[in-house]
Amino acid sequence: MKHWMSMRRMAIGAVANSTFPLPTPLLSSKPAHLTIPFSFSLTKTSPFPISALTRPRCFLSASSLAADHHNLSDFGCLFDAGDGDSVAISSKGSKMLLKGMTYPELEKWVQSHGYRPGQAMMLWKRMYGNNIWAHHIDELEGLNKDFKKMLNENAEFKALALKEICTASDGTRKILFTLDDGLVIETVVIPCDRGRTTVMGLRRHLTAAEIVEQAVFARRLLTDEVGSITNVVFMGMGEPLHNIDNVIKAADIMVEEQGLHFSPRKVTISTSGLVPQLKRFLHESNCALAVSLNATTDEVRNWIMPINRKYKLDLLLQTLREELCFKNNYKVLFEYVMLEGINDSDGDAERLIELVKGIPCKINLISFNPHSGSFFRPTKEERMIEFRNTLAGAGLTVFLRLSRGDDQMAACGQLGKPGTIQVPLLRVPEQFQMAIESSA
């Protein structure tokens, strides 16, 4: 198996956010790669790793937050799933937004205009395959003249507008896009990742077309420079499974063999643990799943991930045990952001071993990204190695992830524009008061 650290990845966001702060968890619900609620990875080995939710290989990440559209110099990654309309209509008018359709939907739409299914396949390949990634009618070489005329009159190809591309000192690329409503989202090709969630309020979910278009743009803009983008992670500041209809639909479009043709096992959805949606995802999709665990007790997880107050560890993990019994050769990835003095003790390592028993899984240990406004500190590298060795000694598959792209706010969990108002911090459990005070 190829080590994740040697792969390029892309992270994609699924929700759009504004800068109005909401009481979000202190830790992002992303996997170790797309920051997003979403991320993308490349299968090809890179001279530097890229990472997302997500997260040290060459990684293309699109966060789930959107920056305030009044300040386009700031970054906001949004990747939220919308209401899951079966067909998307461009906001520019009555034209059909093609990127919002699965192939069966596109085929029916083409036939409704009097053309053969074969024409739909030729169109699909020019939008997503053959190294064309068409954004304009002039790029549809080889199609019937009348068919192209019909498309010009009735179809819209682009769901996003390119704003700018920024490059960090370590080679991380951040691509900024503008949506039709003025919100800004970003996709990041990043060397690696650690967890941090920028405080931003939810604006809206992204449509399937806006999600898919990030992958198309990334391949179109960067394939020649960084190599083939082969891995995708839905991650970032949002929770992808809140947008489950559009996330599942976008993932289906990405894995279509005649199109973008991502492997289902290399398209990862990251979640903080929404149990009902998690079950639905495992029933309806063959794509990979990453769960942000980050603690080994309900007390600690209630504190750093408030979603645990609704879906406790026992419920989350038992659900995974039961559901994965019905999936062949399938492993969930547990993301574990390590916080010094909070979740990195020998006892935590031993409890983690017990918690995941009976669950086909891999564990990703992630170094926390310290940032202004947080009282957490990253676990020292030596301690992370000891923690990893304890898990590996029990027979678990474990990865270590370090961070890159910090100077462009593009490391795992760093996508999005920081909010201007400090969200009230959750009460610190008494046994961790000393650890927190020593980091002040």
Short mmCIF file of C-alpha atoms in Angstrom, two decimals:
data_model
loop_
_atom_site.label_atom_id
_atom_site.label_comp_id
_atom_site.label_asym_id
_atom_site.label_seq_id
_atom_site.Cartn_x
_atom_site.Cartn_y
_atom_site.Cartn_z
CA MET A 1 0.00 0.00 0.00
CA LYS A 2 1.34 3.43 -0.87
CA HIS A 3 1.97 5.58 2.20
CA TRP A 4 -0.38 8.56 2.41
CA MET A 5 2.50 10.93 3.04
CA SER A 6 3.74 10.36 -0.51
CA MET A 7 0.48 11.26 -2.19
CA ARG A 8 -0.93 14.52 -3.45
CA ARG A 9 -4.29 15.29 -2.04
CA MET A 10 -7.01 17.81 -2.63
CA ALA A 11 -9.39 19.03 0.02
CA ILE A 12 -12.81 20.37 -0.83
CA GLY A 13 -15.23 22.35 1.25
CA ALA A 14 -18.97 21.79 1.35
CA VAL A 15 -20.36 24.75 3.25
CA ALA A 16 -20.16 28.50 2.86
CA ASN A 17 -19.56 30.68 5.86
CA SER A 18 -19.48 34.33 6.73
CA THR A 19 -17.30 35.95 9.38
CA PHE A 20 -20.10 36.00 11.94
CA PRO A 21 -18.93 33.61 14.68
CA LEU A 22 -20.99 30.66 15.78
CA PRO A 23 -20.38 28.33 18.75
CA THR A 24 -18.49 25.79 16.65
CA PRO A 25 -16.31 23.02 18.15
CA LEU A 26 -12.79 23.99 19.11
CA LEU A 27 -11.49 21.31 16.78
CA SER A 28 -12.36 20.93 13.15
CA SER A 29 -14.37 17.90 12.07
CA LYS A 30 -12.10 17.27 9.15
CA PRO A 31 -9.97 14.30 8.21
CA ALA A 32 -6.23 14.52 7.95
CA HIS A 33 -6.10 15.98 4.51
CA LEU A 34 -9.09 18.28 2.14
CA THR A 35 -9.48 20.74 5.63
CA ILE A 36 -13.43 20.26 4.61
CA PRO A 37 -15.44 19.63 5.16
CA PHE A 38 -13.53 18.45 2.08
CA SER A 39 -10.17 17.56 0.61
CA PHE A 40 -8.51 16.11 -2.51
CA SER A 41 -5.32 14.07 -2.82
CA LEU A 42 -3.12 13.10 -5.71
CA THR A 43 -2.16 9.51 -6.30
CA LYS A 44 1.10 10.44 -7.89
CA THR A 45 4.16 10.76 -5.66
CA SER A 46 5.14 14.37 -5.33
CA PRO A 47 8.46 16.08 -4.57
CA PHE A 48 6.55 17.48 -1.61
CA PRO A 49 3.50 16.07 0.16
CA ILE A 50 0.11 17.69 -0.19
CA SER A 51 -2.62 17.35 2.40
CA ALA A 52 -6.78 18.10 3.52
CA LEU A 53 -9.96 17.29 6.21
CA THR A 54 -7.48 16.84 5.53
CA ARG A 55 -4.26 16.34 6.67
CA PRO A 56 1.08 15.52 4.36
CA ARG A 57 0.84 14.44 0.84
CA CYS A 58 0.21 16.71 -2.12
CA PHE A 59 -3.23 17.65 -1.11
CA LEU A 60 -5.83 19.79 -2.74
CA SER A 61 -8.15 21.16 -0.14
CA ALA A 62 -11.29 23.19 -0.34
CA SER A 63 -12.67 24.34 2.96
CA SER A 64 -16.30 24.43 3.82
CA LEU A 65 -16.37 28.10 4.63
CA ALA A 66 -16.80 31.14 2.47
CA ALA A 67 -15.01 34.38 3.19
CA ASP A 68 -16.80 37.65 3.57
CA HIS A 69 -17.36 38.70 -0.01
CA HIS A 70 -16.52 42.31 0.86
CA ASN A 71 -12.88 41.36 1.44
CA LEU A 72 -11.70 39.06 -1.32
CA SER A 73 -8.07 39.29 -0.20
CA ASP A 74 -8.94 36.99 2.68
CA PHE A 75 -9.46 33.30 2.21
CA GLY A 76 -12.61 31.37 2.98
CA CYS A 77 -13.13 27.70 2.20
CA LEU A 78 -16.64 26.46 2.10
CA PHE A 79 -17.81 23.05 1.28
CA ASP A 80 -21.34 22.44 2.36
CA ALA A 81 -23.92 20.14 0.89
CA GLY A 82 -27.14 21.79 -0.17
CA ASP A 83 -30.65 20.52 -0.56
CA GLY A 84 -29.65 17.89 -3.09
CA ASP A 85 -31.73 19.00 -6.06
CA SER A 86 -31.39 16.35 -8.75
CA VAL A 87 -30.58 19.00 -11.36
CA ALA A 88 -28.87 22.33 -10.76
CA ILE A 89 -29.90 25.53 -12.55
CA SER A 90 -27.32 28.27 -13.01
CA SER A 91 -28.13 31.44 -11.10
CA LYS A 92 -27.18 33.39 -14.22
CA GLY A 93 -30.46 32.51 -15.86
CA SER A 94 -32.47 29.58 -17.09
CA LYS A 95 -29.49 27.67 -18.50
CA MET A 96 -28.75 24.24 -17.10
CA LEU A 97 -25.61 24.02 -14.97
CA LEU A 98 -24.05 20.84 -16.32
CA LYS A 99 -21.65 20.25 -13.41
CA GLY A 100 -24.66 19.73 -11.14
CA MET A 101 -25.77 16.56 -12.94
CA THR A 102 -24.76 12.95 -12.58
CA TYR A 103 -24.17 11.11 -15.83
CA PRO A 104 -27.66 9.49 -15.90
CA GLU A 105 -29.17 12.95 -15.40
CA LEU A 106 -27.03 14.44 -18.14
CA GLU A 107 -27.99 11.64 -20.50
CA LYS A 108 -31.71 12.22 -19.88
CA TRP A 109 -31.28 15.97 -20.35
CA VAL A 110 -29.46 15.49 -23.65
CA GLN A 111 -32.14 13.09 -24.85
CA SER A 112 -34.86 15.57 -23.86
CA HIS A 113 -33.34 17.92 -26.44
CA GLY A 114 -33.51 15.27 -29.16
CA TYR A 115 -29.96 13.95 -29.11
CA ARG A 116 -28.59 10.43 -28.67
CA PRO A 117 -27.10 9.10 -25.40
CA GLY A 118 -23.77 8.80 -27.21
CA GLN A 119 -23.64 12.59 -27.48
CA ALA A 120 -24.06 12.82 -23.72
CA MET A 121 -21.06 10.54 -23.18
CA MET A 122 -18.93 12.58 -25.58
CA LEU A 123 -19.91 15.74 -23.67
CA TRP A 124 -19.23 14.10 -20.29
CA LYS A 125 -15.73 13.06 -21.36
CA ARG A 126 -14.93 16.58 -22.51
CA MET A 127 -16.09 18.09 -19.23
CA TYR A 128 -14.31 15.62 -16.96
CA GLY A 129 -11.92 13.43 -18.94
CA ASN A 130 -9.43 13.32 -21.78
CA ASN A 131 -7.40 16.10 -20.11
CA ILE A 132 -9.84 18.66 -21.52
CA TRP A 133 -11.95 19.70 -18.51
CA ALA A 134 -13.99 21.98 -20.77
CA HIS A 135 -15.17 25.32 -19.41
CA HIS A 136 -16.42 26.76 -22.69
CA ILE A 137 -18.27 25.70 -25.81
CA ASP A 138 -15.13 26.34 -27.90
CA GLU A 139 -13.35 23.53 -26.02
CA LEU A 140 -15.86 20.89 -27.13
CA GLU A 141 -13.96 19.70 -30.20
CA GLY A 142 -15.41 16.75 -32.07
CA LEU A 143 -19.03 17.31 -31.09
CA ASN A 144 -21.88 17.67 -33.56
CA LYS A 145 -22.33 21.28 -34.70
CA ASP A 146 -26.06 21.32 -33.95
CA PHE A 147 -25.43 19.72 -30.56
CA LYS A 148 -22.90 22.43 -29.70
CA LYS A 149 -25.39 25.09 -30.73
CA MET A 150 -28.01 23.57 -28.42
CA LEU A 151 -25.49 23.55 -25.57
CA ASN A 152 -24.53 27.15 -26.20
CA GLU A 153 -28.20 28.17 -25.93
CA ASN A 154 -29.23 25.96 -23.00
CA ALA A 155 -26.21 24.97 -20.91
CA GLU A 156 -23.80 26.62 -18.47
CA PHE A 157 -20.38 25.01 -17.98
CA LYS A 158 -18.77 26.91 -15.10
CA ALA A 159 -20.08 26.92 -11.54
CA LEU A 160 -17.19 28.99 -10.15
CA ALA A 161 -15.12 31.99 -11.20
CA LEU A 162 -11.37 31.95 -10.57
CA LYS A 163 -10.31 34.81 -8.31
CA GLU A 164 -6.61 34.21 -7.68
CA ILE A 165 -3.95 31.62 -6.85
CA CYS A 166 -1.55 32.10 -3.93
CA THR A 167 1.58 30.07 -3.26
CA ALA A 168 3.13 29.54 0.17
CA SER A 169 6.87 29.24 0.78
CA ASP A 170 6.62 25.43 1.00
CA GLY A 171 4.82 25.10 -2.33
CA THR A 172 1.28 25.06 -1.01
CA ARG A 173 -1.22 26.47 -3.51
CA LYS A 174 -4.44 28.12 -2.48
CA ILE A 175 -6.99 28.69 -5.24
CA LEU A 176 -9.62 31.31 -4.52
CA PHE A 177 -13.02 31.13 -6.25
CA THR A 178 -15.98 33.49 -6.34
CA LEU A 179 -19.53 32.11 -6.35
CA ASP A 180 -22.44 33.66 -8.22
CA ASP A 181 -23.72 35.23 -4.99
CA GLY A 182 -20.37 36.88 -4.24
CA LEU A 183 -19.19 34.46 -1.56
CA VAL A 184 -15.62 33.21 -1.79
CA ILE A 185 -14.41 29.63 -1.36
CA GLU A 186 -10.98 28.10 -1.66
CA THR A 187 -9.30 24.89 -2.73
CA VAL A 188 -5.82 24.13 -1.43
CA VAL A 189 -2.99 21.95 -2.67
CA ILE A 190 -1.09 21.66 0.58
CA PRO A 191 1.95 19.68 1.72
CA CYS A 192 0.41 18.57 5.01
CA ASP A 193 -1.95 19.38 7.79
CA ARG A 194 -2.89 19.90 11.42
CA GLY A 195 -6.17 20.78 12.99
CA ARG A 196 -7.49 24.22 13.57
CA THR A 197 -10.93 25.62 12.88
CA THR A 198 -11.24 29.28 12.03
CA VAL A 199 -14.34 30.82 13.57
CA MET A 200 -16.83 31.68 10.86
CA GLY A 201 -20.57 31.39 10.65
CA LEU A 202 -22.39 29.17 8.21
CA ARG A 203 -23.65 31.07 5.19
CA ARG A 204 -25.00 28.27 3.05
CA HIS A 205 -24.29 24.81 1.70
CA LEU A 206 -22.45 24.44 -1.57
CA THR A 207 -24.27 22.80 -4.45
CA ALA A 208 -22.99 19.60 -6.02
CA ALA A 209 -21.87 21.65 -9.03
CA GLU A 210 -19.82 24.04 -6.87
CA ILE A 211 -18.17 21.09 -5.15
CA VAL A 212 -17.34 19.20 -8.36
CA GLU A 213 -16.08 22.34 -10.09
CA GLN A 214 -13.31 22.65 -7.50
CA ALA A 215 -11.91 19.31 -8.62
CA VAL A 216 -12.22 20.25 -12.28
CA PHE A 217 -10.45 23.59 -11.77
CA ALA A 218 -7.70 21.96 -9.72
CA ARG A 219 -6.92 19.44 -12.44
CA ARG A 220 -7.23 22.04 -15.17
CA LEU A 221 -4.92 24.55 -13.45
CA LEU A 222 -2.36 22.39 -11.66
CA THR A 223 -2.03 18.95 -13.27
CA ASP A 224 0.85 20.00 -15.52
CA GLU A 225 2.66 21.58 -12.58
CA VAL A 226 2.11 19.21 -9.65
CA GLY A 227 1.00 15.97 -11.30
CA SER A 228 -2.18 13.97 -11.39
CA ILE A 229 -4.67 14.77 -8.63
CA THR A 230 -6.01 11.43 -7.48
CA ASN A 231 -7.25 11.80 -3.90
CA VAL A 232 -10.11 13.93 -2.60
CA VAL A 233 -11.12 14.71 0.95
CA PHE A 234 -14.33 16.51 1.89
CA MET A 235 -13.32 18.50 4.94
CA GLY A 236 -12.71 21.94 6.43
CA MET A 237 -14.57 24.19 8.80
CA GLY A 238 -17.94 22.80 7.96
CA GLU A 239 -19.44 19.37 8.56
CA PRO A 240 -19.82 17.62 5.18
CA LEU A 241 -22.57 15.32 6.40
CA HIS A 242 -24.79 18.32 7.15
CA ASN A 243 -24.78 18.67 3.38
CA ILE A 244 -25.13 14.98 2.72
CA ASP A 245 -27.34 15.12 -0.39
CA ASN A 246 -24.91 17.30 -2.34
CA VAL A 247 -21.83 15.60 -0.92
CA ILE A 248 -23.00 12.14 -1.98
CA LYS A 249 -24.02 13.44 -5.39
CA ALA A 250 -20.71 15.27 -5.93
CA ALA A 251 -18.79 12.17 -4.87
CA ASP A 252 -20.78 10.06 -7.33
CA ILE A 253 -19.86 12.46 -10.15
CA MET A 254 -16.18 12.37 -9.16
CA VAL A 255 -15.91 8.58 -9.23
CA GLU A 256 -17.70 8.11 -12.58
CA GLU A 257 -15.34 5.95 -14.66
CA GLN A 258 -15.78 7.90 -17.89
CA GLY A 259 -15.27 11.26 -16.18
CA LEU A 260 -13.00 12.47 -13.39
CA HIS A 261 -12.59 8.80 -12.44
CA PHE A 262 -11.37 9.18 -8.88
CA SER A 263 -11.19 5.84 -7.10
CA PRO A 264 -14.02 5.56 -4.52
CA ARG A 265 -11.42 4.56 -1.93
CA LYS A 266 -9.55 7.81 -2.61
CA VAL A 267 -12.54 10.09 -2.18
CA THR A 268 -12.89 10.59 1.57
CA ILE A 269 -15.73 12.21 3.47
CA SER A 270 -14.68 13.59 6.85
CA THR A 271 -17.17 13.82 9.70
CA SER A 272 -17.21 14.76 13.36
CA GLY A 273 -19.65 11.91 13.95
CA LEU A 274 -23.24 12.67 12.89
CA VAL A 275 -24.51 9.15 13.43
CA PRO A 276 -27.74 9.11 11.32
CA GLN A 277 -26.03 10.75 8.33
CA LEU A 278 -22.98 8.54 8.80
CA LYS A 279 -25.17 5.45 8.53
CA ARG A 280 -26.84 6.79 5.40
CA PHE A 281 -23.48 7.56 3.82
CA LEU A 282 -22.19 4.04 4.46
CA HIS A 283 -25.37 2.59 2.92
CA GLU A 284 -25.40 4.80 -0.19
CA SER A 285 -21.73 5.42 -1.03
CA ASN A 286 -18.62 3.33 -1.54
CA CYS A 287 -16.35 6.29 -0.90
CA ALA A 288 -14.03 6.39 2.09
CA LEU A 289 -14.97 7.71 5.52
CA ALA A 290 -12.83 9.63 8.03
CA VAL A 291 -14.09 10.27 11.55
CA SER A 292 -12.58 12.98 13.76
CA LEU A 293 -12.22 11.20 17.10
CA ASN A 294 -9.76 13.42 19.03
CA ALA A 295 -10.54 12.02 22.49
CA THR A 296 -10.91 8.73 24.32
CA THR A 297 -13.48 9.77 26.93
CA ASP A 298 -16.88 11.43 26.66
CA GLU A 299 -15.82 14.10 29.13
CA VAL A 300 -12.95 15.33 26.96
CA ARG A 301 -14.81 14.89 23.66
CA ASN A 302 -17.85 16.75 25.04
CA TRP A 303 -15.49 19.61 25.75
CA ILE A 304 -13.50 19.85 22.51
CA MET A 305 -16.19 18.43 20.17
CA PRO A 306 -19.67 19.37 21.44
CA ILE A 307 -21.31 17.07 18.86
CA ASN A 308 -20.36 14.31 21.30
CA ARG A 309 -23.06 15.55 23.68
CA LYS A 310 -25.61 14.31 21.15
CA TYR A 311 -23.77 11.29 19.74
CA LYS A 312 -21.62 9.75 22.48
CA LEU A 313 -18.47 7.76 21.78
CA ASP A 314 -20.16 4.41 22.52
CA LEU A 315 -22.97 5.13 20.05
CA LEU A 316 -20.62 6.40 17.35
CA LEU A 317 -18.21 3.49 17.61
CA GLN A 318 -20.88 0.80 17.95
CA THR A 319 -22.59 2.19 14.86
CA LEU A 320 -19.34 1.83 12.94
CA ARG A 321 -18.86 -1.75 14.19
CA GLU A 322 -22.32 -2.72 13.02
CA GLU A 323 -22.31 -0.89 9.69
CA LEU A 324 -18.84 -1.97 8.59
CA CYS A 325 -19.84 -5.62 8.98
CA PHE A 326 -21.73 -5.18 5.71
CA LYS A 327 -18.90 -3.58 3.73
CA ASN A 328 -16.13 -5.71 2.27
CA ASN A 329 -12.48 -4.66 2.53
CA TYR A 330 -13.45 -1.28 3.98
CA LYS A 331 -11.64 0.62 6.74
CA VAL A 332 -12.63 3.85 8.44
CA LEU A 333 -9.90 6.42 9.09
CA PHE A 334 -9.93 7.86 12.61
CA GLU A 335 -8.46 11.35 12.84
CA TYR A 336 -6.86 12.14 16.19
CA VAL A 337 -5.55 15.69 16.71
CA MET A 338 -3.04 15.50 19.56
CA LEU A 339 -3.24 18.17 22.27
CA GLU A 340 -0.52 18.36 24.88
CA GLY A 341 -1.75 17.33 28.32
CA ILE A 342 -5.31 16.80 27.06
CA ASN A 343 -5.51 13.60 24.98
CA ASP A 344 -1.93 12.34 24.62
CA SER A 345 -1.33 10.32 27.81
CA ASP A 346 -0.41 6.64 28.07
CA GLY A 347 -3.94 6.12 29.37
CA ASP A 348 -5.36 7.75 26.24
CA ALA A 349 -3.32 5.42 24.05
CA GLU A 350 -4.54 2.35 25.94
CA ARG A 351 -8.17 3.53 25.87
CA LEU A 352 -7.94 4.23 22.15
CA ILE A 353 -6.78 0.68 21.54
CA GLU A 354 -9.83 -0.62 23.40
CA LEU A 355 -12.27 1.80 21.77
CA VAL A 356 -11.50 0.74 18.20
CA LYS A 357 -11.54 -3.01 18.83
CA GLY A 358 -13.73 -4.76 16.30
CA ILE A 359 -13.69 -1.79 13.89
CA PRO A 360 -11.68 -2.17 10.65
CA CYS A 361 -9.70 1.06 10.81
CA LYS A 362 -6.58 3.14 10.39
CA ILE A 363 -5.58 5.91 12.79
CA ASN A 364 -4.13 9.26 11.75
CA LEU A 365 -2.30 11.14 14.50
CA ILE A 366 -2.28 14.85 13.70
CA SER A 367 -0.17 17.62 15.21
CA PHE A 368 -2.32 20.53 16.35
CA ASN A 369 -1.78 23.92 14.68
CA PRO A 370 -1.36 26.50 17.48
CA HIS A 371 -3.05 29.79 16.68
CA SER A 372 -4.19 33.03 18.23
CA GLY A 373 -7.27 32.58 20.39
CA SER A 374 -6.66 28.94 21.30
CA PHE A 375 -5.31 27.75 24.63
CA PHE A 376 -4.26 24.34 23.28
CA ARG A 377 -0.67 23.34 22.54
CA PRO A 378 0.55 20.68 20.09
CA THR A 379 1.91 17.46 21.53
CA LYS A 380 5.70 17.28 21.21
CA GLU A 381 6.95 15.15 18.35
CA GLU A 382 8.75 12.72 20.66
CA ARG A 383 5.52 12.11 22.57
CA MET A 384 3.58 11.63 19.34
CA ILE A 385 6.05 8.94 18.29
CA GLU A 386 5.69 7.19 21.65
CA PHE A 387 1.89 7.36 21.33
CA ARG A 388 2.08 5.96 17.82
CA ASN A 389 4.38 3.14 18.89
CA THR A 390 1.94 2.10 21.62
CA LEU A 391 -0.89 1.87 19.10
CA ALA A 392 1.25 0.10 16.51
CA GLY A 393 2.41 -2.35 19.17
CA ALA A 394 -1.23 -3.37 19.62
CA GLY A 395 -1.47 -4.18 15.92
CA LEU A 396 -3.14 -0.98 14.72
CA THR A 397 -2.28 0.78 11.46
CA VAL A 398 -1.13 4.27 12.42
CA PHE A 399 0.03 7.35 10.49
CA LEU A 400 1.69 10.52 11.78
CA ARG A 401 0.84 13.85 10.11
CA LEU A 402 2.77 17.09 10.40
CA SER A 403 1.78 20.48 9.01
CA ARG A 404 2.69 22.65 6.04
CA GLY A 405 1.37 25.81 4.45
CA ASP A 406 1.03 27.74 7.71
CA ASP A 407 2.29 31.00 6.21
CA GLN A 408 -0.69 31.06 3.85
CA MET A 409 -3.22 29.86 6.47
CA ALA A 410 -3.55 26.72 4.38
CA ALA A 411 -2.59 24.00 6.80
CA CYS A 412 -5.09 21.39 7.79
CA GLY A 413 -7.85 23.14 9.68
CA GLN A 414 -6.62 26.61 8.77
CA LEU A 415 -8.82 27.31 5.79
CA GLY A 416 -11.15 30.23 5.96
CA LYS A 417 -11.04 33.85 7.05
CA PRO A 418 -10.60 34.29 10.80
CA GLY A 419 -13.60 35.84 12.52
CA THR A 420 -13.28 39.21 14.22
CA ILE A 421 -15.25 38.24 17.34
CA GLN A 422 -14.02 35.68 19.85
CA VAL A 423 -16.51 32.92 20.43
CA PRO A 424 -16.92 32.13 24.15
CA LEU A 425 -14.66 29.21 25.04
CA LEU A 426 -16.24 26.12 26.52
CA ARG A 427 -15.63 25.39 30.20
CA VAL A 428 -12.35 23.61 30.84
CA PRO A 429 -12.75 20.37 32.84
CA GLU A 430 -11.11 20.68 36.24
CA GLN A 431 -8.46 18.01 35.63
CA PHE A 432 -7.14 19.95 32.62
CA GLN A 433 -6.99 23.40 34.25
CA MET A 434 -3.28 23.04 35.03
CA ALA A 435 -2.39 21.92 31.49
CA ILE A 436 -4.29 24.85 30.00
CA GLU A 437 -2.89 27.43 32.43
CA SER A 438 0.68 26.30 31.75
CA SER A 439 0.16 26.97 28.02
CA ALA A 440 -1.16 30.49 28.57
#
